CSV table of C-alpha atoms in Angstrom, one decimal:
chain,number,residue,atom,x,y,z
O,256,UNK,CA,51.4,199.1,23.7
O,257,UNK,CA,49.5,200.7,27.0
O,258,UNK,CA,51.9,201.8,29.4
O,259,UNK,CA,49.9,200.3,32.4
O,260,UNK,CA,51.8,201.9,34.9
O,261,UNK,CA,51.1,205.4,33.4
O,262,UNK,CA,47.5,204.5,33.1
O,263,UNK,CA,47.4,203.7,37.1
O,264,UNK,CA,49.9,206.7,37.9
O,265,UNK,CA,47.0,208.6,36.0
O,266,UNK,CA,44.1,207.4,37.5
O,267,UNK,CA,45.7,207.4,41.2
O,268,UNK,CA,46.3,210.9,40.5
O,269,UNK,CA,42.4,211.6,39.9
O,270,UNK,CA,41.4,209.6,43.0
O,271,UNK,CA,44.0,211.4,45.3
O,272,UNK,CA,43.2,215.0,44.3
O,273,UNK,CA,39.0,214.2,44.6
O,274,UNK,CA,39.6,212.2,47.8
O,275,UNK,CA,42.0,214.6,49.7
O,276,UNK,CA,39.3,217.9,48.1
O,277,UNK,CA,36.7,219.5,49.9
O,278,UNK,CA,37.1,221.9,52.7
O,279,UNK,CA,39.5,219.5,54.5
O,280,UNK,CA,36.3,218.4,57.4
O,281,UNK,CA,34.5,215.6,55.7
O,282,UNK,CA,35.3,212.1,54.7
O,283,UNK,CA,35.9,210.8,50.9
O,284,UNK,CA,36.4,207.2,49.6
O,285,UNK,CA,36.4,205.9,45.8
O,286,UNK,CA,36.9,202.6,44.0
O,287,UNK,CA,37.6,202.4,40.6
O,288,UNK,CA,37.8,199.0,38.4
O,289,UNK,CA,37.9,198.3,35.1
O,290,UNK,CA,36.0,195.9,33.7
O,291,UNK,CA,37.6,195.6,30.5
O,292,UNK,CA,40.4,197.2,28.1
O,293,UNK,CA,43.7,197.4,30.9
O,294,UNK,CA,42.4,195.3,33.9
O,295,UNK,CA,43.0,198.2,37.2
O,296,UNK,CA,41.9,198.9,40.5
O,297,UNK,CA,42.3,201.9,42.4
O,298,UNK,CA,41.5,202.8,45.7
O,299,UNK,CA,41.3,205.0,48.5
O,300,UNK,CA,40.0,204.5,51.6
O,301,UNK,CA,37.8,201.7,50.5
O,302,UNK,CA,37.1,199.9,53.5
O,303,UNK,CA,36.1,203.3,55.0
O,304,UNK,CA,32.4,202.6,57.0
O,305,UNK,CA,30.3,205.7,55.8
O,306,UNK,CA,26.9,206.2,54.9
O,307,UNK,CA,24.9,204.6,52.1
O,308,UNK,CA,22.0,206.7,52.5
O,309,UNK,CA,19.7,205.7,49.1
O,310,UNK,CA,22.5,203.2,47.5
O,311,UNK,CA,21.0,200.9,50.0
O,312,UNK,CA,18.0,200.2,47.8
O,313,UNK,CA,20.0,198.7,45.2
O,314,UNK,CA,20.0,195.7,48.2
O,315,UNK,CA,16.1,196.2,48.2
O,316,UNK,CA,15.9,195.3,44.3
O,317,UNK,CA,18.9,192.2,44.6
O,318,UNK,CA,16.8,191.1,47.7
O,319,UNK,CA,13.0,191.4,46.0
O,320,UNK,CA,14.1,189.6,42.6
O,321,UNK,CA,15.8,186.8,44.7
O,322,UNK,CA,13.0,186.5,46.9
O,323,UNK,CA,10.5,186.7,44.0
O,324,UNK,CA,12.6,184.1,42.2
O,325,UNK,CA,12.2,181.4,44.9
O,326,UNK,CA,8.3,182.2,45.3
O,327,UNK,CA,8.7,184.0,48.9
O,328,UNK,CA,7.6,187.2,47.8
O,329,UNK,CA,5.1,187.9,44.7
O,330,UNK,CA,6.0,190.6,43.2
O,331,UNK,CA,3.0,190.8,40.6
O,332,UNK,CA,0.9,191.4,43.7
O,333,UNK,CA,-0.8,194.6,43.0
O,334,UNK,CA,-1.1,198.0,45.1
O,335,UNK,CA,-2.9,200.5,45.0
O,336,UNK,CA,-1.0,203.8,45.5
O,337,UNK,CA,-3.6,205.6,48.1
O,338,UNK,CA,-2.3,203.0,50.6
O,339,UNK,CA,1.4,203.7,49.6
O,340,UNK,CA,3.2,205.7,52.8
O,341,UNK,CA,3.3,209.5,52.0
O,342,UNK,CA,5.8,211.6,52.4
O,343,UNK,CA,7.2,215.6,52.4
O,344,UNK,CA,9.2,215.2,49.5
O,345,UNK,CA,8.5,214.9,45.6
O,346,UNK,CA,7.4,212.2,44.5
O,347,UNK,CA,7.0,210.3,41.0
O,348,UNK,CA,3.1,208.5,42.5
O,349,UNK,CA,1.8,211.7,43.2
O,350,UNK,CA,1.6,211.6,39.2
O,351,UNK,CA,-0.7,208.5,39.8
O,352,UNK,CA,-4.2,208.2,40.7
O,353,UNK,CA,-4.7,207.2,44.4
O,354,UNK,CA,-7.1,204.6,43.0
O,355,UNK,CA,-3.9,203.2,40.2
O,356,UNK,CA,-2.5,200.5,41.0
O,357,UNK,CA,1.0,199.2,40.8
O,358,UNK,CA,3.0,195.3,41.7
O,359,UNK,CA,5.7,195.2,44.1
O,360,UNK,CA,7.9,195.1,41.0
O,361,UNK,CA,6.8,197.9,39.6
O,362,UNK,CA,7.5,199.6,43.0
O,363,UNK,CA,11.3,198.4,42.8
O,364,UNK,CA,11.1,200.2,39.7
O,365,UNK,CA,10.5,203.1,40.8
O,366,UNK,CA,12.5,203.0,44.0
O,367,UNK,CA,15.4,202.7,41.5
O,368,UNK,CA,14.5,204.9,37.8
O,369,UNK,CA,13.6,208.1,40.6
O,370,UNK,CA,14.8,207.1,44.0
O,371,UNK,CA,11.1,207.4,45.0
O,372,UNK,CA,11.0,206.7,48.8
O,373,UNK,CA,7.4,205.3,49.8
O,374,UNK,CA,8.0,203.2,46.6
O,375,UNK,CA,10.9,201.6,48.4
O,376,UNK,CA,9.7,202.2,52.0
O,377,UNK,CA,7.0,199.6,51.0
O,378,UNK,CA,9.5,196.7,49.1
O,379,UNK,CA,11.6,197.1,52.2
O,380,UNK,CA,7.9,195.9,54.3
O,381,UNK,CA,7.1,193.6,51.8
O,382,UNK,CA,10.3,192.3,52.3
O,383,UNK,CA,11.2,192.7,55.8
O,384,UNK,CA,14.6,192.8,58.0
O,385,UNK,CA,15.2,189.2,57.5
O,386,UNK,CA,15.2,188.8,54.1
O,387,UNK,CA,17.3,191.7,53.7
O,388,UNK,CA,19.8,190.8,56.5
O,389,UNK,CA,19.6,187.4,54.4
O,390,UNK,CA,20.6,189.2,51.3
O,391,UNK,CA,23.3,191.4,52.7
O,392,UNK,CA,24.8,187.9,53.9
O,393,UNK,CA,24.7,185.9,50.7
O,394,UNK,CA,26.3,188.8,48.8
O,395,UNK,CA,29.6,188.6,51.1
O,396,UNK,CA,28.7,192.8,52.4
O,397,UNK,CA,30.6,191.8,55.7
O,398,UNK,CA,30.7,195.9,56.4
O,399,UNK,CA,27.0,196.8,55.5
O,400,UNK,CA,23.8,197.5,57.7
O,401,UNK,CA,20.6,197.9,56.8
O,402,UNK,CA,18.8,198.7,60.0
O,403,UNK,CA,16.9,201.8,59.0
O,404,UNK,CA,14.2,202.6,55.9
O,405,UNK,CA,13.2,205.5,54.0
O,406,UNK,CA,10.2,207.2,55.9
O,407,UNK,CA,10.1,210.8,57.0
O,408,UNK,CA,11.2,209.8,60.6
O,409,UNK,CA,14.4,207.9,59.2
O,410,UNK,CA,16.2,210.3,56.7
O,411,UNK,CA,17.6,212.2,59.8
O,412,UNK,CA,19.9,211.1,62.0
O,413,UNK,CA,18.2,207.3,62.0
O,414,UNK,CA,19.3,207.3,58.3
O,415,UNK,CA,22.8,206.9,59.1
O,416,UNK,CA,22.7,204.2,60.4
O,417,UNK,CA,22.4,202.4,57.2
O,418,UNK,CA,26.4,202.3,56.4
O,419,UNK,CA,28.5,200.6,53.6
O,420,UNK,CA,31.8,200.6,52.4
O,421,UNK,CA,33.1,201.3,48.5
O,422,UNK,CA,34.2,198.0,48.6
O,423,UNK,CA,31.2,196.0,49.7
O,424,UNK,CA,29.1,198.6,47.2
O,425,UNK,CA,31.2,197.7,43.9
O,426,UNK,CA,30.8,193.8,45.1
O,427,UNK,CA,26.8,195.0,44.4
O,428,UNK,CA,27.2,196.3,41.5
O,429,UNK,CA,29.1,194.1,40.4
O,430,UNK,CA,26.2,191.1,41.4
O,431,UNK,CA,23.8,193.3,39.6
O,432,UNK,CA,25.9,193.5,36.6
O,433,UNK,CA,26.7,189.8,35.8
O,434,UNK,CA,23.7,188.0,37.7
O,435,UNK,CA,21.1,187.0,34.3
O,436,UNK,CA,17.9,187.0,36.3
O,437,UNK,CA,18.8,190.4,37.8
O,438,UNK,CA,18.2,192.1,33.9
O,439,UNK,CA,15.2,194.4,35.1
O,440,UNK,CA,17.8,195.6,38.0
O,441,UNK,CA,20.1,196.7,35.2
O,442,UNK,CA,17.4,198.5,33.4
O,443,UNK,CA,16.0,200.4,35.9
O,444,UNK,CA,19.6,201.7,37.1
O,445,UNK,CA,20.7,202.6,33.4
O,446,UNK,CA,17.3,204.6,33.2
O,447,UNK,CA,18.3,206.5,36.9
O,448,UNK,CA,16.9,210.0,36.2
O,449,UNK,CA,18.9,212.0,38.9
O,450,UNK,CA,22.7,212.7,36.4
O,451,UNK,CA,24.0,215.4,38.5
O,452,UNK,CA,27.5,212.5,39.6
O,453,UNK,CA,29.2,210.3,37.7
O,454,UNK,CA,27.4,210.8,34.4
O,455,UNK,CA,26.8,214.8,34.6
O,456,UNK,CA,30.2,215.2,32.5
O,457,UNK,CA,29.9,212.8,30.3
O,458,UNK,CA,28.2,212.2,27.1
O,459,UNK,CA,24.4,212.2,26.6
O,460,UNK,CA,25.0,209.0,24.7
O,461,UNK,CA,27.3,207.1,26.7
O,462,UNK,CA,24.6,204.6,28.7
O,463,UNK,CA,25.3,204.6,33.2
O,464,UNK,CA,24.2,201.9,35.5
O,465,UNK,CA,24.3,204.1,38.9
O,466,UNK,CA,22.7,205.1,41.9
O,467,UNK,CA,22.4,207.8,44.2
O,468,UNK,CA,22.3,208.3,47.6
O,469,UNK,CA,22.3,211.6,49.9
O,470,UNK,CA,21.9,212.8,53.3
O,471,UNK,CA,23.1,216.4,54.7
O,472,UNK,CA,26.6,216.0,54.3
O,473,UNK,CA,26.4,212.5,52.6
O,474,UNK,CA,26.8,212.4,48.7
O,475,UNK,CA,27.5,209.1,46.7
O,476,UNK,CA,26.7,207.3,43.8
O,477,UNK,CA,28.0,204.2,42.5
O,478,UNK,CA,27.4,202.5,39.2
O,479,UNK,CA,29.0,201.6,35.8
O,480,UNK,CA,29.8,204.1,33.0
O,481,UNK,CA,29.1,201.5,30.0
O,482,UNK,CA,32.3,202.6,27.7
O,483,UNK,CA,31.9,200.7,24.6
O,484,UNK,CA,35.9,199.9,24.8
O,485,UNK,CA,36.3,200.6,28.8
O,486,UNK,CA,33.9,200.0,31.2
O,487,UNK,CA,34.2,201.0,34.2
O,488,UNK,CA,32.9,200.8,37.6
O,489,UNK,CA,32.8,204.1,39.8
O,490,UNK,CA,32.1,204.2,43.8
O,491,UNK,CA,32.1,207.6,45.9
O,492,UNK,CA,31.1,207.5,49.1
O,493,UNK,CA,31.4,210.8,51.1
O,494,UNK,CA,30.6,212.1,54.7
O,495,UNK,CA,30.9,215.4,56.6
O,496,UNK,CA,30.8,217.5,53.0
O,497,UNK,CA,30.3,220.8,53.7
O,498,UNK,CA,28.1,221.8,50.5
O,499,UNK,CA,26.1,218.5,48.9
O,500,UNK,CA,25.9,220.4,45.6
O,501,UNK,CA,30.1,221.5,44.8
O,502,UNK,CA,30.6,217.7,45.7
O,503,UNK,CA,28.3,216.2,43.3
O,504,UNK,CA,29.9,218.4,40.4
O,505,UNK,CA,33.6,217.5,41.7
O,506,UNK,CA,31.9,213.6,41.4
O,507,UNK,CA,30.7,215.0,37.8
O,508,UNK,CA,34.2,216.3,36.9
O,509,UNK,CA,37.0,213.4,38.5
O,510,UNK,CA,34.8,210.9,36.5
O,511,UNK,CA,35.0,212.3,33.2
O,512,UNK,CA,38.7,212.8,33.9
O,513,UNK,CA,38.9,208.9,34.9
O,514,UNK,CA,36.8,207.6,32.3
O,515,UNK,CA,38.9,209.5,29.7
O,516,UNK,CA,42.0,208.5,30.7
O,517,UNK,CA,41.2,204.8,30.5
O,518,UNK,CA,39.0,205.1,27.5
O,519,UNK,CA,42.2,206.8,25.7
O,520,UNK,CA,44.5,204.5,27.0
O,521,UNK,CA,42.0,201.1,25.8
O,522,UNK,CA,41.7,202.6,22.3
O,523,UNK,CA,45.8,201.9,21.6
């Protein structure tokens, strides 16, 4: 028999050393759920406000699909990626010919399998403030904001003003995960292509729904490490880190740790 309370003495462990690491300055808040094998939830500082920096365009994609789905939006509408919004930063169109054309779907895709920003910057226009306040309603986010987008003039300090909590960010992922229509979501995030966080640690083969988000100061990523006996749902949010790179390996190493402990603990 699993000795539950072992399991969550265990896990609470993990959570406390990550969240009170660092050089002691910034801010650090996870969630962790299981979403099968011994039923847990562990928290710390959860309700915490902080950045979401690039997790916010997991709203963009629930907010597109829903919009598509009622006949607001067309997202097979085609275009072409010379009118796309450039930007100083790499970027998966500049692969594409000017003249190439992609739909607004397409662009979702992209804003999600590579974080590509002028993909998103344009779903978010397509879209517009409404529809996304609208979104961030239905889906019960009572701490988010989406104010801000992704062009050059908004990663700075304009950026931050897109905030979310771990809480209101595992209710996404957790929309994503069981909602049928919202299947390409789910694709694109399992096909993510920046690994350096929750799955950096883990096995090639073991399949993660997650997304990324960073500012200076500001790494997260949130998702679902697809155990084949645990799943489990991971949520970092972080603010004030001192160096973006130590903090995305110590996001690499606690989960590992995490997902280990409950895998190990499911398979009795």
């Amino acid at each position: 028999m699993v000795d539950s309370g072992a399991v969550r003495a265990a896990v609470e462990a993990q959570v406390e050393e990550f969240a009170g690491g660092g050089d002691g300055a910034g801010v650090r808040s996870v969630l962790v759920k299981t979403l099968g094998g011994p039923q847990l939830t562990v928290a710390r500082g959860a309700d915490q406000v902080l950045p979401a920096a690039s997790l916010a365009k997991m709203i963009l994609g629930v907010a597109l699909f829903e919009a598509g789905r009622r006949g607001d939006v067309d997202t097979e509408a085609r275009v072409r990626v010379g009118d796309l919004p450039g930007t100083m930063y790499p970027s998966v169109l500049q692969a594409l010919d000017p003249a190439s054309t992609l739909t607004v779907r397409e662009l979702c895709g992209f804003s999600l399998v590579t974080s590509d920003n002028p993909a998103a910057e344009y779903v978010r226009a397509v879209l517009g403030q409404d529809r996304i306040d609208a979104t961030i309603k239905d889906l019960r986010l009572h701490s988010t904001a989406f104010p801000a987008g992704f062009s050059e003039r908004e990663l700075g300090p304009l950026g931050r003003a897109n905030t979310t909590t771990a809480e209101d960010t595992l209710r996404l992922i957790e929309h994503i995960e069981h909602t049928p229509h919202l299947e390409p979501l789910r694709r694109y995030l399992v096909n993510y292509l920046r690994n350096d966080r929750i799955p950096s640690r883990l096995d090639d083969d073991l399949p993660v729904r997650h997304k990324t988000g960073s500012l200076r100061g500001v790494v997260n990523d949130a998702g679902i490490v697809l155990h084949p006996t645990a799943p489990v749902a991971l949520v970092f949010l972080t603010d004030g880190q001192s160096d973006n790179v130590r903090t995305a390996q110590e996001i690499g190493e606690v989960s590992e740790r995490i997902v280990r402990i409950i895998a190990e603990a499911s398979a009795h």
